[in-house]
Coordinates of C-alpha atoms in Angstrom, one line a residue:
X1 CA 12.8 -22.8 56.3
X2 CA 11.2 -19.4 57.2
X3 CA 7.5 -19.5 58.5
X4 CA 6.6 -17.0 55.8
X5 CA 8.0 -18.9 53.3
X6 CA 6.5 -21.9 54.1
X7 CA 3.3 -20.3 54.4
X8 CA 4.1 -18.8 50.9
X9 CA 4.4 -22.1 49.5
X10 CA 1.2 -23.4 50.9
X11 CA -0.9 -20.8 49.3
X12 CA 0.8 -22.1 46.1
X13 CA -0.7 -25.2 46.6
X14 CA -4.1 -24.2 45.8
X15 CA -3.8 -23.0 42.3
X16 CA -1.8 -26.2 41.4
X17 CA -4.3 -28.4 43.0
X18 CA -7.1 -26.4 40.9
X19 CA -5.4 -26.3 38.0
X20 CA -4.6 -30.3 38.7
X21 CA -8.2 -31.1 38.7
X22 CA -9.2 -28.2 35.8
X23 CA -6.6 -30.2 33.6
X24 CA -7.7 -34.1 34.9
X25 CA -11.7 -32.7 34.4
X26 CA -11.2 -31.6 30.6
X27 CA -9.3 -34.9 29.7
X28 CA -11.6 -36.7 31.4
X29 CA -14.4 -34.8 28.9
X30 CA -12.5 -35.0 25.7
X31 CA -11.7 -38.4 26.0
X32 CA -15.1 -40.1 27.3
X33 CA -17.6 -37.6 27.6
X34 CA -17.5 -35.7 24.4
X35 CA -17.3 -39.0 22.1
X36 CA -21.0 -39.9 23.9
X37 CA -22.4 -36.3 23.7
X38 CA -20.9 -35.9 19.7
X39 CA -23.3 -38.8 18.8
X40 CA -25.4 -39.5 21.1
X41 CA -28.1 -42.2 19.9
X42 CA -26.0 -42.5 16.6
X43 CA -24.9 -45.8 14.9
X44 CA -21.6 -45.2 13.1
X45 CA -23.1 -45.3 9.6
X46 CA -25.4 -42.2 10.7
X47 CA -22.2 -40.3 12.2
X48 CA -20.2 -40.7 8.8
X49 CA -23.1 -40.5 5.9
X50 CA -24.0 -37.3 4.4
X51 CA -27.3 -35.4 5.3
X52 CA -29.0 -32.5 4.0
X53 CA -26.8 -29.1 4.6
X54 CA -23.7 -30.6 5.2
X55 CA -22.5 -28.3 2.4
X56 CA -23.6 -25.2 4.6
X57 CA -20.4 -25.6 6.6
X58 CA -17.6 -27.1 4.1
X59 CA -15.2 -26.9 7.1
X60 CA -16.5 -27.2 10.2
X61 CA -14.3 -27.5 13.3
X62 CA -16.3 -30.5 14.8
X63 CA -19.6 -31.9 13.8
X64 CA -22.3 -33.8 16.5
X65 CA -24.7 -36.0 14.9
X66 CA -27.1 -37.2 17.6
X67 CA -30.6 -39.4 17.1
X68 CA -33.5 -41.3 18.6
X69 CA -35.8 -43.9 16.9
X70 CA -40.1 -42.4 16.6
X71 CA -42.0 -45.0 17.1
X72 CA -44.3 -43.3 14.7
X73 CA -45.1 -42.4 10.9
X74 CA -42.0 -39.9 9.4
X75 CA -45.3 -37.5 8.3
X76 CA -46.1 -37.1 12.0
X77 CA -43.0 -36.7 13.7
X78 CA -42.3 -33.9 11.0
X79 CA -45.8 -32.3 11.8
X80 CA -44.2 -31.7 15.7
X81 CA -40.6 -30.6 14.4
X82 CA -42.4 -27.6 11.7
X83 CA -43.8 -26.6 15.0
X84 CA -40.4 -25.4 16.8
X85 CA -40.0 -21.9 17.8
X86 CA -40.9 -20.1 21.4
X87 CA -43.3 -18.2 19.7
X88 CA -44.9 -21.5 17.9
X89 CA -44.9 -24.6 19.7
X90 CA -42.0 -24.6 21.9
X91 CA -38.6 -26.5 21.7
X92 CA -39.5 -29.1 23.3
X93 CA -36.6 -28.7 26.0
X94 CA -36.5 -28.3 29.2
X95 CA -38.9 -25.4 30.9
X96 CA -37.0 -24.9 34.2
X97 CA -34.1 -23.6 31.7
X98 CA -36.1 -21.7 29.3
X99 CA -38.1 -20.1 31.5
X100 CA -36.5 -20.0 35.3
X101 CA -32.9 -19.6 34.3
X102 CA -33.5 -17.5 31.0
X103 CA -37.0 -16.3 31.5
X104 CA -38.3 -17.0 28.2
X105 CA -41.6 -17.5 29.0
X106 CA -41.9 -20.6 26.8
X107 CA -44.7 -22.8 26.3
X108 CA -44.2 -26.2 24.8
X109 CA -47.1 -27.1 22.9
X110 CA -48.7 -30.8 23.0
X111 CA -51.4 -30.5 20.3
X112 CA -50.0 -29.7 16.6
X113 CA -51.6 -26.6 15.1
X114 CA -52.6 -26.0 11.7
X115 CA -51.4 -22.4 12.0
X116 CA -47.9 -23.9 12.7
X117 CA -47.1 -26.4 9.9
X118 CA -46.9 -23.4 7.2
X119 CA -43.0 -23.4 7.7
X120 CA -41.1 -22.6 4.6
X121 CA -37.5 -21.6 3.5
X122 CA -36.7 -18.3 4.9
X123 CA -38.7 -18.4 7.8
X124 CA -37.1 -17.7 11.0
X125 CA -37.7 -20.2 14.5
X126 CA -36.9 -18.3 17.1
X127 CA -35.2 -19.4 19.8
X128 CA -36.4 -16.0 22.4
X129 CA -39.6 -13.9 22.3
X130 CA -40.0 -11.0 20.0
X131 CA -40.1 -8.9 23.4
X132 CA -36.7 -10.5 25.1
X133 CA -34.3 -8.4 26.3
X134 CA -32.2 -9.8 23.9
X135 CA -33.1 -7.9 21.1
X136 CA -32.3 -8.8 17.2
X137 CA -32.6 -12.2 19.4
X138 CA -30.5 -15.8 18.0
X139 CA -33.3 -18.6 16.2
X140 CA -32.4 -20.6 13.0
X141 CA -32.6 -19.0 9.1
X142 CA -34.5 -21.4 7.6
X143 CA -32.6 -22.1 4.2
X144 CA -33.8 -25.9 2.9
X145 CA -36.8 -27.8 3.2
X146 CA -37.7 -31.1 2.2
X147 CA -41.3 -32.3 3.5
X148 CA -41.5 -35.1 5.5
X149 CA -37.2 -35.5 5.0
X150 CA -35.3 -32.8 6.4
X151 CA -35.3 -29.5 7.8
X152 CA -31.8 -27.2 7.9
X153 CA -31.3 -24.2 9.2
X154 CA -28.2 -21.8 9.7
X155 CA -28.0 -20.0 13.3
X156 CA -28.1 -16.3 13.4
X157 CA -29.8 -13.6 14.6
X158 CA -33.0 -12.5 13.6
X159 CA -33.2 -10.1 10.6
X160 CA -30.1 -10.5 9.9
X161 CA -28.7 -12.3 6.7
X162 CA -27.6 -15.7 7.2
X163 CA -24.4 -16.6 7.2
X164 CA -23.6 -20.6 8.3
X165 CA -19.5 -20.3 8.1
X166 CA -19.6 -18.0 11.2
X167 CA -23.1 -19.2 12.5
X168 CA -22.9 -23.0 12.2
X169 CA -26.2 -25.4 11.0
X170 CA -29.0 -27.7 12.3
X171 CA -29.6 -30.7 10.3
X172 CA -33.0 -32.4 11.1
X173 CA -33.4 -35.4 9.1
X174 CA -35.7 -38.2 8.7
X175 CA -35.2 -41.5 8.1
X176 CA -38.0 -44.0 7.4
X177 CA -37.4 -47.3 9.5
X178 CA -40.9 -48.8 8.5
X179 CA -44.2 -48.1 8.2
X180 CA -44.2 -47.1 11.9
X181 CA -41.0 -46.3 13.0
X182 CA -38.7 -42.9 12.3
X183 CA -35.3 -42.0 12.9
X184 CA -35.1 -38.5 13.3
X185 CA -30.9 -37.1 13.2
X186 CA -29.4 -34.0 14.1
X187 CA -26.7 -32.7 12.8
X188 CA -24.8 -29.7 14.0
X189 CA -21.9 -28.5 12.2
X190 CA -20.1 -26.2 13.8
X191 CA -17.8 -23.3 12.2
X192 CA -14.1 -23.5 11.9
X193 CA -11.6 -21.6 14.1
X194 CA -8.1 -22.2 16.2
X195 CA -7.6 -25.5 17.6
X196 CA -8.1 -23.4 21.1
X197 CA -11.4 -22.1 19.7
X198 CA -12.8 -25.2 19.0
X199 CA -11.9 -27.3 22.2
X200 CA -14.0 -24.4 24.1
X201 CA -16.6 -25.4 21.6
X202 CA -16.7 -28.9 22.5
X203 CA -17.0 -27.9 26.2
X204 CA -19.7 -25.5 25.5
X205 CA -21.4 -28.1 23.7
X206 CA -22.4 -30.0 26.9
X207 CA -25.1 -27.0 27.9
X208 CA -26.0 -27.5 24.1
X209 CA -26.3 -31.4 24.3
X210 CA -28.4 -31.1 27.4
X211 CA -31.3 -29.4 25.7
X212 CA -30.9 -31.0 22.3
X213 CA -31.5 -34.2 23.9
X214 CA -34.5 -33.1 25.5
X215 CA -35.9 -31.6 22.4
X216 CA -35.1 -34.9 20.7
X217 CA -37.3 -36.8 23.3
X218 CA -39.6 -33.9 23.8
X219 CA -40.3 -34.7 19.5
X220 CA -40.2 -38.7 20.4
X221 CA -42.7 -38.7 23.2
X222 CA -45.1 -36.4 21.0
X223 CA -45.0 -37.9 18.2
X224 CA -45.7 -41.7 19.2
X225 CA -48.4 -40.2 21.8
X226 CA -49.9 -38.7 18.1
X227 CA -48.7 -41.4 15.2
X228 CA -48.0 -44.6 17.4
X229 CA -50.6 -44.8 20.4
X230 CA -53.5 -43.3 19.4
X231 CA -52.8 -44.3 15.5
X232 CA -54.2 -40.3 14.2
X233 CA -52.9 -38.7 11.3
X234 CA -52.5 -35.2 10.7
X235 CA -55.0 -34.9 8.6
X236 CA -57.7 -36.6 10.9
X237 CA -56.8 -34.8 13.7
X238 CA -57.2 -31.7 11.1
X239 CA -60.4 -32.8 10.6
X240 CA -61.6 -33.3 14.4
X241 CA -60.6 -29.5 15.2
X242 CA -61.9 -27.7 12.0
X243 CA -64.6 -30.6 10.9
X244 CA -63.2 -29.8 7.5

């Protein structure tokens, strides 16, 4: 065989080899990591009942319904979740991200503020300052509400309407275990599409998992700091910053 051609054939073995391990990698995520990541924290009767705003996306391409157990009363872990938003309490996520990578300039909050638990359908949580770069910038349109139960939302850009069958949804629910426990679910449901389209979903999802799950135990270790160890609720800690 020629030299050229046998050098020819050599370089053809790199993009097989890459394409090899691009090919072993994805099955490798679709077949164990993405069944963790889709519900991670969630017993099967969570991943298949219906939650608040499932009805926002009739038809989604995949849903993830992940959760964690609160040690602490449902009213306080919802005082910490009314308080999401860069501009409000934080996300609860991780900082080096926010703020090193995507230079948010986020602050996550570890008091609850009375200024913050006004949030009400329509509202917008933003997701980037009103001065990013990024400008109308992505947050959730708040579009149901039920105190102390669940909080759903519709991803979009702000000022803009909301539209969930293009945007997707956030399901935050509560769950009452006992008097001093809380599961708190999320539920993402994510807009159909091609089959293509919604395997590069599922991969993007990992980046998305990797902060939801720290917001999740950002809420958990907040909360039963608040409602389990030092036993306060809202309203007494209401009471110790305005003495009213």
């Amino acid at each position: 065989m020629p030299h050229a051609r046998r050098r020819s054939l050599r370089w053809l073995r790199i993009p097989l080899w890459l394409a090899t391990a691009l090919v072993f990698a994805l099955g490798v995520y679709f077949l164990a990591v993405w069944p963790w990541i889709s519900r991670w924290g969630a017993t099967d009767e969570e991943v298949q009942q219906a939650l608040p705003g499932d009805e926002l996306v009739p038809a989604p391409a995949f849903v993830a319904t992940k959760a964690v157990t609160i040690h602490a009363p449902a009213e306080v872990v919802w005082s910490w979740l009314v308080q999401l938003g860069v501009d409000r309490g934080g996300m609860y996520s991780y900082l080096w991200v926010e703020n090193w990578l995507l230079r948010l300039g986020v602050a996550n909050s570890d008091t609850i503020r009375p200024e913050w638990q006004t949030l009400q359908v329509g509202d917008f949580i933003r997701f980037t300052p009103p001065d990013y770069a990024l400008n109308p910038g992505p947050g959730l349109h708040v579009t149901a509400i039920e105190p102390q139960r669940a909080l759903v939302g519709c991803f979009g850009l702000e000022n803009r309407p909301p539209d969930c069958a293009q945007g997707g949804a956030w399901q935050f629910v509560l769950v009452p275990v006992d008097e001093g426990a809380t599961r708190l679910l999320l539920r993402g449901r994510n807009p159909g599409g091609s089959a293509l389209a919604a395997a590069g979903g599922k991969v993007a999802h990992a980046f998305q998992f990797y902060m939801e799950r720290k917001m999740l135990l950002g809420i958990k270790e907040r909360a039963e700091g608040v409602g389990g160890y030092l036993g306060r609720t809202l309203e007494e800690m209401h009471f110790e910053e305005t003495g009213r």
